[in-house]
Short mmCIF file of C-alpha atoms in Angstrom, two decimals:
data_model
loop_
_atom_site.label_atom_id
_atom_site.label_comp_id
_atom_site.label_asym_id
_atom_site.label_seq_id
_atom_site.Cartn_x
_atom_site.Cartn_y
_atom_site.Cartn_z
CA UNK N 17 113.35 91.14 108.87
CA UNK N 18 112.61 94.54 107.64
CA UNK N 19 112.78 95.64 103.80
CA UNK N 20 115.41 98.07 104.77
CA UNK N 21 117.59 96.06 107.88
CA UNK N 22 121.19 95.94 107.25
CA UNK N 23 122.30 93.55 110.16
CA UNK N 24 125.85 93.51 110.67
CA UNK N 25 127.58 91.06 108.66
CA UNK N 26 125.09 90.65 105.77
CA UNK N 27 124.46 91.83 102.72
CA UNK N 28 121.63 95.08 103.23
CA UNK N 29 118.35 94.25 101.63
CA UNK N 30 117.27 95.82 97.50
CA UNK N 31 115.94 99.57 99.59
CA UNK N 32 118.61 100.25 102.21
CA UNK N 33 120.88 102.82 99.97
CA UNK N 34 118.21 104.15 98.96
CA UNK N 35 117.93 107.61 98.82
CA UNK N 36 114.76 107.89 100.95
CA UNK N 37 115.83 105.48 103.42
CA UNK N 38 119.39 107.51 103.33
CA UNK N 39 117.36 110.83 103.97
CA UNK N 40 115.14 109.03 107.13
CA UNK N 41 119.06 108.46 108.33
CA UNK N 42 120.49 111.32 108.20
CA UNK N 43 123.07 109.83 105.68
CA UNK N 44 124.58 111.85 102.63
CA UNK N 45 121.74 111.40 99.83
CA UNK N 46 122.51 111.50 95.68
CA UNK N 47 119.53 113.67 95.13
CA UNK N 48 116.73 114.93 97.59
CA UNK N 49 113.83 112.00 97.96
CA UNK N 50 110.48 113.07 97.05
CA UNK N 51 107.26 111.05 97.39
CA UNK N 52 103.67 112.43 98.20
CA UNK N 53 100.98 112.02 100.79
CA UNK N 54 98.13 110.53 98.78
CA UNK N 55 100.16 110.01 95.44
CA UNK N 56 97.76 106.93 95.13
CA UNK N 57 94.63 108.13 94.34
CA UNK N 58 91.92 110.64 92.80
CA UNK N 59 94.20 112.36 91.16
CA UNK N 60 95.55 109.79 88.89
CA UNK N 61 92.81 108.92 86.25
CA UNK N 62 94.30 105.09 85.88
CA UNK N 63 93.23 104.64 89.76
CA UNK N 64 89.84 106.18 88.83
CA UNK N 65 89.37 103.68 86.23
CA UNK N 66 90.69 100.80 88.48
CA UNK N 67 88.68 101.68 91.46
CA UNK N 68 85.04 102.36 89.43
CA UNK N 69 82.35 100.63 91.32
CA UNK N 70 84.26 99.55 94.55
CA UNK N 71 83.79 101.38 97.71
CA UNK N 72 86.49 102.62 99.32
CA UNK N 73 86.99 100.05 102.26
CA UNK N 74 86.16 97.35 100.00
CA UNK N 75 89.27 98.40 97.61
CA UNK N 76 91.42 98.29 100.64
CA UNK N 77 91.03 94.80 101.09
CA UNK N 78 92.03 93.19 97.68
CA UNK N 79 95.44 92.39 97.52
CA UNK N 80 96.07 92.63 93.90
CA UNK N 81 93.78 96.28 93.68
CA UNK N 82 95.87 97.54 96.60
CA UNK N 83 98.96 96.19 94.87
CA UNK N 84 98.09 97.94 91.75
CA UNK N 85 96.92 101.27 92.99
CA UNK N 86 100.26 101.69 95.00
CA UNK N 87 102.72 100.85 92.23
CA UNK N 88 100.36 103.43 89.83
CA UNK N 89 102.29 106.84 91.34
CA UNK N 90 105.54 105.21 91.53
CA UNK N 91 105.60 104.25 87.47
CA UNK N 92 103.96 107.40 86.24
CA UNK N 93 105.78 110.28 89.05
CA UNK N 94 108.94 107.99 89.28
CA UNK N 95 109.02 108.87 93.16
CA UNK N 96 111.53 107.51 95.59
CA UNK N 97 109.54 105.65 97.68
CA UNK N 98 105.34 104.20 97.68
CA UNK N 99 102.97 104.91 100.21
CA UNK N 100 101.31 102.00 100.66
CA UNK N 101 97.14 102.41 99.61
CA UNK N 102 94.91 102.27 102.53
CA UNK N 103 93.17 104.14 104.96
CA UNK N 104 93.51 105.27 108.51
CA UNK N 105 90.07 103.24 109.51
CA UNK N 106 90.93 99.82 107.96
CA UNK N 107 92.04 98.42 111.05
CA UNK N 108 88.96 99.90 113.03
CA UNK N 109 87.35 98.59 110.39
CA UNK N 110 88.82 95.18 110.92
CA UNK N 111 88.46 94.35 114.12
CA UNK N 112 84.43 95.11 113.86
CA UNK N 113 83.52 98.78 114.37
CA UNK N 114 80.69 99.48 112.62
CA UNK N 115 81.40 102.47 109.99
CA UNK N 116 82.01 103.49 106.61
CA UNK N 117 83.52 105.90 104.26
CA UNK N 118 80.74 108.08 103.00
CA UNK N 119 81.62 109.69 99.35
CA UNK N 120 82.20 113.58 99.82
CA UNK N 121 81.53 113.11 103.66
CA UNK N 122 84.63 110.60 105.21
CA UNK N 123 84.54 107.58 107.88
CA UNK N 124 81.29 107.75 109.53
CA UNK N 125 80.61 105.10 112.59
CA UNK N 126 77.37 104.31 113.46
CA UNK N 127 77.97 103.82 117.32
CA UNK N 128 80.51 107.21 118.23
CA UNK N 129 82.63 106.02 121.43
CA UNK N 130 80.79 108.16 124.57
CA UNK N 131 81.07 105.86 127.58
CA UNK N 132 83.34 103.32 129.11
CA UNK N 133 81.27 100.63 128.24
CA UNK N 134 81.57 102.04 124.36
CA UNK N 135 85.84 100.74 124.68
CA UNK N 136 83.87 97.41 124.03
CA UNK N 137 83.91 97.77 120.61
CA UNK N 138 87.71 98.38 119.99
CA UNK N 139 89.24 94.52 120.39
CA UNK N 140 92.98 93.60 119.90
CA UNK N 141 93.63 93.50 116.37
CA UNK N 142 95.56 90.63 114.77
CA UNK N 143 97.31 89.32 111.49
CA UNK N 144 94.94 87.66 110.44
CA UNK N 145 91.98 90.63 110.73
CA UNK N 146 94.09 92.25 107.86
CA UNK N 147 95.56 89.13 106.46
CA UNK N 148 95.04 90.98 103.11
CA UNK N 149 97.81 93.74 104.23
CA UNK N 150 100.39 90.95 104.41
CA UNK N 151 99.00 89.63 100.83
CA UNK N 152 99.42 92.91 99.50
CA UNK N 153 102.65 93.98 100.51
CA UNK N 154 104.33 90.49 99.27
CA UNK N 155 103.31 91.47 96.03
CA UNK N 156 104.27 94.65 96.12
CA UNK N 157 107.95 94.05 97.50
CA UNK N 158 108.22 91.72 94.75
CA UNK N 159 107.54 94.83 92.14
CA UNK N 160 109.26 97.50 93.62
CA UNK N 161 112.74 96.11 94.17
CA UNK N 162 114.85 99.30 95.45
CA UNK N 163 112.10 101.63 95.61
CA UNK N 164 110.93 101.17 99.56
CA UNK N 165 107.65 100.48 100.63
CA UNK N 166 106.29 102.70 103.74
CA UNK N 167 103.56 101.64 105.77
CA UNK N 168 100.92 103.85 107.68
CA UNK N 169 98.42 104.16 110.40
CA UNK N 170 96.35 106.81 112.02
CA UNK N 171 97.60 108.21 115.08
CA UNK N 172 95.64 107.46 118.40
CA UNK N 173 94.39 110.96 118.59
CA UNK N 174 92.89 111.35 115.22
CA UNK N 175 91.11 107.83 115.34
CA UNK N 176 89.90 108.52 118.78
CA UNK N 177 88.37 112.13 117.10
CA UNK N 178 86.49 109.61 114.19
CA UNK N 179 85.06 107.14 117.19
CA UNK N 180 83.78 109.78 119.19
CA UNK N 181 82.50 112.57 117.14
CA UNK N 182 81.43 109.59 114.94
CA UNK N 183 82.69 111.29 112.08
CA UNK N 184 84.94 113.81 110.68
CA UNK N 185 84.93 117.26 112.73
CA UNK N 186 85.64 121.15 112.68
CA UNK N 187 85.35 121.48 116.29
CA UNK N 188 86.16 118.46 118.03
CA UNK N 189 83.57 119.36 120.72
CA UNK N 190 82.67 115.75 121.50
CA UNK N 191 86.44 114.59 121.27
CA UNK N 192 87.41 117.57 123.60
CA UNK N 193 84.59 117.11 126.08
CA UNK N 194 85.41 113.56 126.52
CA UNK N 195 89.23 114.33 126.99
CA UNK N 196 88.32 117.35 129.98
CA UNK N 197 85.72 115.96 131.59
CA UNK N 198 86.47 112.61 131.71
CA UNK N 199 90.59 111.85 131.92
CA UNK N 200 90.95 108.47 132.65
CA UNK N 201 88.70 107.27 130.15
CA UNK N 202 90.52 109.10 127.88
CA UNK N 203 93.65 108.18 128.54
CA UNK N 204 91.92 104.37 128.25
CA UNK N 205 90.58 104.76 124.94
CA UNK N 206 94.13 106.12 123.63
CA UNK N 207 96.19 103.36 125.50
CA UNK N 208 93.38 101.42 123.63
CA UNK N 209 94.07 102.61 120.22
CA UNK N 210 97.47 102.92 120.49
CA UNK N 211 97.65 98.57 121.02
CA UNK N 212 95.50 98.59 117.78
CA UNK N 213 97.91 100.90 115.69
CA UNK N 214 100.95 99.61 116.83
CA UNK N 215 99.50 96.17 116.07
CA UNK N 216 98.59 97.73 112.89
CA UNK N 217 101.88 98.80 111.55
CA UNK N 218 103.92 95.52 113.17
CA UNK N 219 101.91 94.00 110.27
CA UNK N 220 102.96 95.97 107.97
CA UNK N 221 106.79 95.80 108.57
CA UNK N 222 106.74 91.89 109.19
CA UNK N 223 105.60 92.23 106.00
CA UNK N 224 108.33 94.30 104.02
CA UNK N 225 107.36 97.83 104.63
CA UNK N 226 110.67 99.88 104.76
CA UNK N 227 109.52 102.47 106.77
CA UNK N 228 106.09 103.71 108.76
CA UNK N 229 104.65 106.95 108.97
CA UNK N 230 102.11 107.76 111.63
CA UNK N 231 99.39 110.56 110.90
CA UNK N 232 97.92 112.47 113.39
CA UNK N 233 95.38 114.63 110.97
CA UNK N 234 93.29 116.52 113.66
CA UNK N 235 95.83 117.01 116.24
CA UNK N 236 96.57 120.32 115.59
CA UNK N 237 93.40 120.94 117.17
CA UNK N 238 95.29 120.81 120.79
CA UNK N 239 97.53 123.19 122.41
CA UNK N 240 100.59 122.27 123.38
CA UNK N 241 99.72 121.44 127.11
CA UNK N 242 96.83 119.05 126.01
CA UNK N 243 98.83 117.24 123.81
CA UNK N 244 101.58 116.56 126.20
CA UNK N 245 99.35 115.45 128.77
CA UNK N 246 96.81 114.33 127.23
CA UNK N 247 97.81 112.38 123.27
CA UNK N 248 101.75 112.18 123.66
CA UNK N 249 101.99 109.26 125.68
CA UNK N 250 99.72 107.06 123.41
CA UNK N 251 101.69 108.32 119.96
CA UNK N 252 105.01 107.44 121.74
CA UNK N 253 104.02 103.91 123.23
CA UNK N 254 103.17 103.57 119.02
CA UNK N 255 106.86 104.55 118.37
CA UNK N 256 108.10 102.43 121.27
CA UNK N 257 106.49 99.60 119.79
CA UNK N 258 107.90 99.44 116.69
CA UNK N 259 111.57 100.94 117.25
CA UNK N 260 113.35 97.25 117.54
CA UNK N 261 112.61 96.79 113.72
CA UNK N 262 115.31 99.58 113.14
CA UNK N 263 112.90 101.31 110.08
CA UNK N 264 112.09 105.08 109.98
CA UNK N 265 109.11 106.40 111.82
CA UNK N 266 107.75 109.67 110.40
CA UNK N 267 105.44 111.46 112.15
CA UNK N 268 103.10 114.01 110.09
CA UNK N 269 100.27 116.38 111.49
CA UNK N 270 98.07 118.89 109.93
CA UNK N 271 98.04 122.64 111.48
CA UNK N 272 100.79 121.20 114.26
CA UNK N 273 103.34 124.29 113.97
CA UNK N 274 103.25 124.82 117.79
CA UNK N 275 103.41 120.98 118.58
CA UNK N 276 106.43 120.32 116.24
CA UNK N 277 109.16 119.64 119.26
CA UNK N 278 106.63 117.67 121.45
CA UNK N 279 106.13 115.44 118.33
CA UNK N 280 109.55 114.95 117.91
CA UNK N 281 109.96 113.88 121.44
CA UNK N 282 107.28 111.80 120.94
CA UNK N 283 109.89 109.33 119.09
CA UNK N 284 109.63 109.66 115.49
CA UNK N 285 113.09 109.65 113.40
CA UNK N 286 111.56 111.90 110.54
CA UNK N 287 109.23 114.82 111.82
CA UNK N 288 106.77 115.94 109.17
CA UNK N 289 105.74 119.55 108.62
CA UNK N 290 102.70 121.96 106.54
CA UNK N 291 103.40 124.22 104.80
CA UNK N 292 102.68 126.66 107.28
CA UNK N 293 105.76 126.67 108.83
CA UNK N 294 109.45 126.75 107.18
CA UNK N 295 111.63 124.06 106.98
CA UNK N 296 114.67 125.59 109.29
CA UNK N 297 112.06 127.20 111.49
CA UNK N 298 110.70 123.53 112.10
CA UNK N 299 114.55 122.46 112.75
CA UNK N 300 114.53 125.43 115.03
CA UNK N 301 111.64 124.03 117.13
CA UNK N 302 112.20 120.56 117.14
CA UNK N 303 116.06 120.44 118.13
CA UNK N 304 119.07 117.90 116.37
CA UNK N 305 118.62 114.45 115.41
CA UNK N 306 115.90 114.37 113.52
CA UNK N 307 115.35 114.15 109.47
CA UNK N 308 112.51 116.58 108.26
CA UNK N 309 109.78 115.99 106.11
CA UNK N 310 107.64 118.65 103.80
CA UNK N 311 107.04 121.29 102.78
CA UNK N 312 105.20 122.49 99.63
CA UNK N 313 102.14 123.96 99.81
CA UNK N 314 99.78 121.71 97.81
CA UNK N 315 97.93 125.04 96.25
CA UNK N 316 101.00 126.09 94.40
CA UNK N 317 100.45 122.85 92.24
CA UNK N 318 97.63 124.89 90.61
CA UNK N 319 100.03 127.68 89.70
CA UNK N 320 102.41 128.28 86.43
CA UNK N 321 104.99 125.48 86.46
CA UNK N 322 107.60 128.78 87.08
CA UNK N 323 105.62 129.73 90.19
CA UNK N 324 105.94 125.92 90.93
CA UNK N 325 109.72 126.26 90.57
CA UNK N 326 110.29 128.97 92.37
CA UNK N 327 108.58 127.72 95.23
CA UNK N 328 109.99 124.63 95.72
CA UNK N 329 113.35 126.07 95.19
CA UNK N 330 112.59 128.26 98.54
CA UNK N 331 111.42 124.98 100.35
CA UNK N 332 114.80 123.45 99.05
CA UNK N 333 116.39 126.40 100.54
CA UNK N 334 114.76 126.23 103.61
CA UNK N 335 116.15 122.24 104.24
CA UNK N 336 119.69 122.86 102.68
CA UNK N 337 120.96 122.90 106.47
CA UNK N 338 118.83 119.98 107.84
CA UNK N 339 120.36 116.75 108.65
CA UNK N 340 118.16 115.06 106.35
CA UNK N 341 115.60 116.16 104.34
CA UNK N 342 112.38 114.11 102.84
CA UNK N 343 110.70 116.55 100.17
CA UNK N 344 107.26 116.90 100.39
CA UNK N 345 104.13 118.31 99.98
CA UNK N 346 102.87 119.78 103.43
CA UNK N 347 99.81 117.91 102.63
CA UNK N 348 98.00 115.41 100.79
CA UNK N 349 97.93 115.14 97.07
CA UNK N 350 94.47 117.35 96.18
CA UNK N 351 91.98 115.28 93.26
CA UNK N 352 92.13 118.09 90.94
CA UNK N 353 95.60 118.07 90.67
CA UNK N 354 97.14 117.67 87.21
CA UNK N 355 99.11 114.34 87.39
CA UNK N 356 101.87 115.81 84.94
CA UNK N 357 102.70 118.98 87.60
CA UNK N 358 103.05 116.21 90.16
CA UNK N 359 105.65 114.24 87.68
CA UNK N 360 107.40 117.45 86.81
CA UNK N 361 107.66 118.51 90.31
CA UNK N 362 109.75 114.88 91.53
CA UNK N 363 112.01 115.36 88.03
CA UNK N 364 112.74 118.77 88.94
CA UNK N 365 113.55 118.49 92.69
CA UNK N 366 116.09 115.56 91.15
CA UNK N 367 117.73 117.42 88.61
CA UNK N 368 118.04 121.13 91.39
CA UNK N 369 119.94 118.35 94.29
CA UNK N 370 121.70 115.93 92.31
CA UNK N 371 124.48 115.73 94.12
#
């Protein structure tokens, strides 16, 4: 059963009224949620000193570290819900692909994905290939108590851009070649990854995750018609897979303004938007029924905490007529952020929607 499952007749679990899970539902909410993308990490100089010596992949797969690092934003921001601390290539990683995450550079894998006989490397992934994920997550349900847990993966899309540019990309030539030229392998390789993720994220809520939010980082490379035909099915069979566990599915792109409805449809219950585009104007596009995350930009953390203010007040303004409403940043947290903007930010989007 799922952290935040409230079968009929029982008593709902420690994180169902809470007011992040509320917001996911559309339900009436005591204050506005906030939690950030990448609230565990460079920007917090307790994970610095925690992580000092231990590559990044390698920190992903100690329980107690991972445990640690994703309880560090929620004691010093006081945030309404923990992301939990990973990254989008652990399960790659897992189930034997060759690569790493280079310092300054990002995943790089040593043998990109070109050819059908490539698909060889990408195996079904199972509980026990991230048996540490399960480890972690026990411990960290145990700690949180009300405060939900959500669980992530990489969208099909964006991991297919990693295996076959065989790194991070501006262009997306090799990912975009492959997807033209070559259709059905394509559409193989997604169908492929999409098994994997959904795999990936079952873990996770077997294991107490409250909610799951799927990023898609590069997709806003596509137009509209490419994603439709050519990504959409493979981020909805995700969704599919994990609807019967009745948690919140966010789904959160980078530069996606134009693909905001077709990533609705694609089945997530929370759509998550940049900064780029408003928070009505993203209601606009992607039609009732949906809760909306977002939208700050992350930039404006830099400016005078009254700029800050005043900004977030317009996002605030912007979602006072959504259905539900998840605040944001429209990206991740940055590593020269100053911890104590982030901390004054969550106490003063509280205090402005206390209801």
């Amino acid at each position: 059963m799922s952290a935040n499952h409230s079968p009929a007749g029982q008593q709902p679990t420690a994180t169902y009224e809470s007011a992040f899970l509320k917001a996911c539902r559309r339900e009436p909410v005591p204050h506005t949620p906030v939690w950030f993308m990448r609230q565990a990490g460079r920007s917090l100089p307790e994970y610095l000193k925690v992580r000092e010596g231990i590559p990044m992949l390698e920190s992903c797969t100690r329980p107690e570290l991972v445990a640690e690092i994703t309880l560090q934003p929620v004691r010093r921001h006081r945030v309404d819900a923990a992301i939990y601390y990973s990254d989008i290539v652990v399960p790659l990683k897992a189930i034997g692909v060759d690569l790493d995450i280079k310092p300054g550079v990002g995943p790089v894998v040593q043998n990109p994905i070109r050819t059908r006989a490539d698909l060889a490397q990408l195996r079904d992934l199972t509980p026990e290939d991230v048996w540490y994920v399960t480890e972690a997550i026990g411990l960290l349900t145990a700690e949180l108590g009300e405060t939900p847990l959500i669980g992530f993966a990489g969208a099909p899309f964006t991991l297919a851009s990693y295996l076959v540019e065989g790194g991070p990309s501006k262009n997306h030539e090799h990912t975009k070649a492959l997807m033209y030229s070559d259709p059905q392998l394509w559409a193989d390789l997604l169908d492929r990854l999409a098994e994997i993720t959904s795999a990936f994220l079952k873990v996770q809520i077997e294991a107490g995750a409250s909610a799951v939010q799927l990023f898609d980082s590069w997709v806003g490379a596509l137009a509209p018609a490419d994603y439709r035909r050519s990504v959409m099915p493979a981020s909805a069979k995700v969704f599919d897979s994990v609807a019967s566990y009745d948690v919140p599915r966010i789904h959160f792109g980078v530069g996606t303004g134009e693909l905001l409805g077709l990533m609705g449809e694609a089945g997530a219950d929370v759509v998550g938007v940049d900064w780029r585009v408003p928070l009505d104007e993203a209601a606009r596009r992607v039609g009732p029924g949906k809760a909306f995350q977002g939208n700050l930009d992350p930039a404006v953390l830099f400016a005078s905490t009254e700029a800050v203010e005043a900004k977030t007040r317009e996002v605030l303004a912007a979602a006072a007529g959504l259905e539900g409403h998840v605040f944001n940043l429209g990206h991740g947290v940055m590593p020269s952020m100053d911890p104590d903007a982030l901390s004054r930010l969550v106490e003063f989007v509280h205090t402005q929607t206390a209801r």
